[in-house]
Short mmCIF file of C-alpha atoms in Angstrom, two decimals:
data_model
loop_
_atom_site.label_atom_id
_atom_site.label_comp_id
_atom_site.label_asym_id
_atom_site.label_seq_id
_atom_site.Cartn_x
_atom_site.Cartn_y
_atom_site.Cartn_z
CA UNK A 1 77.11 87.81 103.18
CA UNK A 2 77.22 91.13 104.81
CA UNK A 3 73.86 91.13 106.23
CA UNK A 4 73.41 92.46 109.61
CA UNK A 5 77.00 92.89 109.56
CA UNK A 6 78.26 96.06 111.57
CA UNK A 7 80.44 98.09 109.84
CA UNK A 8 82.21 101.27 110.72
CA UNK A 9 83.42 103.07 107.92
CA UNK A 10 85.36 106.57 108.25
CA UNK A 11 85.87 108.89 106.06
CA UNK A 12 82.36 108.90 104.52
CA UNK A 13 80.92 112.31 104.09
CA UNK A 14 82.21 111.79 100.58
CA UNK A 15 84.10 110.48 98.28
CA UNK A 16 84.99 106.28 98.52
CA UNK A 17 83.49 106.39 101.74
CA UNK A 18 80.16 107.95 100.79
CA UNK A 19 79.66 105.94 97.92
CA UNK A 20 81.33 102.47 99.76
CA UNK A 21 78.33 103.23 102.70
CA UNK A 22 75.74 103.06 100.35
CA UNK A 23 76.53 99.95 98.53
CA UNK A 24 77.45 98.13 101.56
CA UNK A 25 73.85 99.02 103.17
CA UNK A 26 72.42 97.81 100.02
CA UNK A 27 73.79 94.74 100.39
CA UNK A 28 72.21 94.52 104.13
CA UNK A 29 74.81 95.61 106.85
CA UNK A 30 74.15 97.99 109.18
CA UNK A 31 76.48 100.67 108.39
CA UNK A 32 78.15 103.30 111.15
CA UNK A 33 79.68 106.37 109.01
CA UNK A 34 82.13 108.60 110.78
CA UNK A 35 83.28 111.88 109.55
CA UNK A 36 84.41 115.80 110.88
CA UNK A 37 81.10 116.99 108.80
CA UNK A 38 77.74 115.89 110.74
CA UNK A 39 75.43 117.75 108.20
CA UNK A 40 76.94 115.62 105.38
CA UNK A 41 76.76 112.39 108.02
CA UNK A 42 73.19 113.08 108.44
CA UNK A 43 72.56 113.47 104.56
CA UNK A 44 73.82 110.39 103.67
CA UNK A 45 71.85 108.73 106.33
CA UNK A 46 68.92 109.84 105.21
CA UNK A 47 69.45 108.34 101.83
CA UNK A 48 70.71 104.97 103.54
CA UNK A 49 67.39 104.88 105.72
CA UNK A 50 64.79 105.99 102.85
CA UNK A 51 66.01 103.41 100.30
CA UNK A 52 65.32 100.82 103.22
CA UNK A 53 69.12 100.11 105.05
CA UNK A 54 70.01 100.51 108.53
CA UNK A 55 72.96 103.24 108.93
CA UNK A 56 74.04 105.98 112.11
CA UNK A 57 76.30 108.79 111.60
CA UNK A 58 79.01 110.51 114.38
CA UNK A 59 80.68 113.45 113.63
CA UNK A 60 84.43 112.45 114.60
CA UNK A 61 87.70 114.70 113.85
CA UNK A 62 90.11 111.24 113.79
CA UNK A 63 92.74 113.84 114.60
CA UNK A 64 91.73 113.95 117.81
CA UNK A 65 92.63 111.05 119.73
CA UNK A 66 90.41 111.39 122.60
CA UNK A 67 87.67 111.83 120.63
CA UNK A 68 88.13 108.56 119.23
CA UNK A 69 88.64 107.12 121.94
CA UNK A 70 84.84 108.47 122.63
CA UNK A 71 83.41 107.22 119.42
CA UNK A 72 84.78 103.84 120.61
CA UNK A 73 83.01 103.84 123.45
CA UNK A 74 79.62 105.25 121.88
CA UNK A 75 79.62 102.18 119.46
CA UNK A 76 80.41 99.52 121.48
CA UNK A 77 77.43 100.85 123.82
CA UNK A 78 74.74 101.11 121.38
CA UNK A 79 76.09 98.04 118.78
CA UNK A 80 77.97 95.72 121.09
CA UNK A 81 80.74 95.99 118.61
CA UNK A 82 82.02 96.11 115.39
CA UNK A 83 82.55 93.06 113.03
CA UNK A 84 84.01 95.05 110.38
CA UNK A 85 86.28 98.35 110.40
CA UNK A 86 87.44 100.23 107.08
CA UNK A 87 89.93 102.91 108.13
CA UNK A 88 88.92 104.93 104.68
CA UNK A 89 89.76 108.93 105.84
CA UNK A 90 93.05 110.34 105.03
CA UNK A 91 94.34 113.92 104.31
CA UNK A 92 96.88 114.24 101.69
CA UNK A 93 99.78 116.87 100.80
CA UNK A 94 101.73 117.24 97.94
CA UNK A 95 104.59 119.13 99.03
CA UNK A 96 108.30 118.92 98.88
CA UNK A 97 109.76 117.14 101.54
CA UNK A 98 111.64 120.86 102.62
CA UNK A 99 108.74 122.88 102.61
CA UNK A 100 106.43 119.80 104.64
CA UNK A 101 109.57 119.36 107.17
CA UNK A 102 109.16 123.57 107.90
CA UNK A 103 105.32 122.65 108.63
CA UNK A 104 105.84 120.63 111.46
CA UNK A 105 102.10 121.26 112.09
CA UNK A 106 100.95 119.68 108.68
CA UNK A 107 102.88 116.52 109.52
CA UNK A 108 101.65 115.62 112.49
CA UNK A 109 98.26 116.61 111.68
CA UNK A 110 98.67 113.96 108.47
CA UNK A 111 100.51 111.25 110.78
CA UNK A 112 98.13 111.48 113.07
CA UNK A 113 94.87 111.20 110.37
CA UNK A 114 96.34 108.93 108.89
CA UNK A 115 97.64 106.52 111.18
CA UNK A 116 97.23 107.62 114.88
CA UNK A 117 93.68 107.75 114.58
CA UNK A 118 92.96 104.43 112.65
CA UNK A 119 95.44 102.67 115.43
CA UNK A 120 93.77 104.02 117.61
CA UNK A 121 90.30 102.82 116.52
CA UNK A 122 92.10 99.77 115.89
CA UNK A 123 93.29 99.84 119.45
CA UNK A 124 89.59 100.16 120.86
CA UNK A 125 87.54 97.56 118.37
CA UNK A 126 90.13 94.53 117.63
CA UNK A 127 89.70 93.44 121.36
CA UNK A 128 85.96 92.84 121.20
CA UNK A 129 86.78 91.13 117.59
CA UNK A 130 89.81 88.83 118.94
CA UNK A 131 86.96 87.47 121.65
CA UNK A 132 84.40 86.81 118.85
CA UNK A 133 87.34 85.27 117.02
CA UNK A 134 85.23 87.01 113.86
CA UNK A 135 86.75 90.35 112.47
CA UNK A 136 87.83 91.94 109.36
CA UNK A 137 89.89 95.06 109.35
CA UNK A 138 90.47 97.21 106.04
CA UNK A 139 92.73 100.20 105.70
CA UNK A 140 92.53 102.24 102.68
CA UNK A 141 96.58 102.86 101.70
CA UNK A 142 98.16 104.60 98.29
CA UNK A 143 99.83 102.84 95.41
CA UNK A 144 102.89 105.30 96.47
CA UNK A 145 103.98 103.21 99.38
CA UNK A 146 104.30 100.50 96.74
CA UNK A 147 106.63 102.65 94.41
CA UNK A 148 110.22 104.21 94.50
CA UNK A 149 109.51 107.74 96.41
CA UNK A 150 107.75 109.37 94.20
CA UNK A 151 108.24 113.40 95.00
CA UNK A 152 106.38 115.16 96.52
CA UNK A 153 104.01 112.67 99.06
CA UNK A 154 106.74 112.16 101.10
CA UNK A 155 105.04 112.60 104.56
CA UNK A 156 101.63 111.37 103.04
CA UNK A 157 103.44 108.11 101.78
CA UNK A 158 105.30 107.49 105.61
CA UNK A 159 102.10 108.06 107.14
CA UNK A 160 100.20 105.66 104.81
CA UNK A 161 103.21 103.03 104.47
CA UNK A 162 102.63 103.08 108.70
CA UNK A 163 99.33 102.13 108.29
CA UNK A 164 100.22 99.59 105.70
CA UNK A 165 102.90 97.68 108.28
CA UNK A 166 100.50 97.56 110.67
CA UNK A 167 97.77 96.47 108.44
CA UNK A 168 100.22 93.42 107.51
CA UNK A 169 100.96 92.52 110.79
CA UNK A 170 96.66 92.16 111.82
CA UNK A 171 96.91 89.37 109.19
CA UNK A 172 99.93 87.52 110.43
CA UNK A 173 99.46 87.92 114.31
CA UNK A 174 95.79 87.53 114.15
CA UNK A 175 93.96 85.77 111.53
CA UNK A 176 94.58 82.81 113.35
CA UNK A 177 92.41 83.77 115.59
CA UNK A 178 89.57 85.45 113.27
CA UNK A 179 90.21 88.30 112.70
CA UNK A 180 91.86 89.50 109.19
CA UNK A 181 92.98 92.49 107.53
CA UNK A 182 92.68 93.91 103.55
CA UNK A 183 95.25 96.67 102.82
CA UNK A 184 93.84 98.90 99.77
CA UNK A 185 96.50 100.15 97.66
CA UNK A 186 94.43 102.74 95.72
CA UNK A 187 95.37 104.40 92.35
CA UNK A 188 94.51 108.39 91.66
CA UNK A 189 91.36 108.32 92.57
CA UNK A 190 88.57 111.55 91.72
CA UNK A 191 87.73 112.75 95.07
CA UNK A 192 87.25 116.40 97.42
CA UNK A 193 90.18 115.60 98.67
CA UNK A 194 92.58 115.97 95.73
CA UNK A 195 89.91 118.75 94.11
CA UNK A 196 92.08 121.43 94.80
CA UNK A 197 95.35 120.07 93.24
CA UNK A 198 95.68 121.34 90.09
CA UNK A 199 97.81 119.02 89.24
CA UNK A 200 96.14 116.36 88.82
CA UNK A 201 93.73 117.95 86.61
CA UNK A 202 93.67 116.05 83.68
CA UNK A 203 95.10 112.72 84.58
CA UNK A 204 93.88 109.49 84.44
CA UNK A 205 91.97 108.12 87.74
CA UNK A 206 89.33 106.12 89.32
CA UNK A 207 86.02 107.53 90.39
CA UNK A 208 84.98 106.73 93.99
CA UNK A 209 82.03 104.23 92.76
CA UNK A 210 84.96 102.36 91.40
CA UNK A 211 87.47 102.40 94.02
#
């Protein structure tokens, strides 16, 4: 039963998290959506609220560290927590390894998106969970980090198999004390973020109502 549950879900100005906001305020939590785009933040809220659930946006750049670190604060002051946290945005690049190691800037802009930021909004929630001894944690990984290297996502897979060890080790450090963890291991699935790939044009993939 997710009612009245507080959830804080990033990555939602479209895509899985758009759509995953929605059905989960449907359903009766009250749903925080984070995301670099405010305008889209505040569209989707407006939907959430006129169909009758209970949902807040903040703008948040998960690159930036400090800024998390703010958002943190924010929610704890106006919710008194979070009982659930779904670590949903990502950036991906598919790029040889070469050309990705000569863009030093691209990696640690993905490493830290990708696993930096959720950390660290792991790093400022789980506390407040571990002394409810009620918490669920879910991180949105990639099939990839399940697979032999496939070319090509080599930075994007290290940065989401990072986030997939740590993911592993919420569940056997601290489910004993409440608080568990899902790791998502999604297929190909239709979203902005791939759009401009042509490469995948064509292939077979989940939409983001079904991931």
């Amino acid at each position: 039963d997710l009612t009245g549950k507080r959830i804080l879900l990033t990555g939602a100005s479209s895509g899985i998290g758009e759509a995953a906001a929605e059905k989960l305020a449907r359903r009766g939590a009250r749903v925080v959506v984070v995301a670099r785009r405010g305008d889209l933040l505040d569209d989707l809220v407006t939907r959430i609220t006129a169909a009758g659930g209970d949902a807040r946006a903040h703008a948040c750049d998960l690159a930036d560290l400090d800024a998390v670190d703010s958002l943190v604060d924010t929610v704890e002051k106006d919710l008194g927590g979070i009982d659930i946290l779904v670590n949903n945005a990502g950036r991906s690049i598919r790029r040889p390894l070469e050309e990705s190691l000569d863009r030093w800037h691209d990696v640690e802009r993905t490493m830290t998106l990708n696993y930096y930021g959720p950390l660290r909004l792991i790093r400022g929630l789980a506390p407040g969970m571990l002394a409810r001894k009620d918490g669920h944690i879910i991180n949105v990984s990639t099939w990839g980090v399940k697979t032999e290297s496939p070319p090509l996502f080599g930075v994007y897979n290290a940065s989401k198999a990072a986030l997939s060890a740590v993911s592993r080790n919420i569940e056997t450090e601290w489910a004993d004390r409440g608080v568990r963890s899902t790791t998502l291991y999604y297929p190909l699935v239709k979203t902005p973020m791939i759009a401009p790939t042509r490469a995948y044009d064509g292939l077979p993939g989940l939409s983001a109502e079904e991931a």
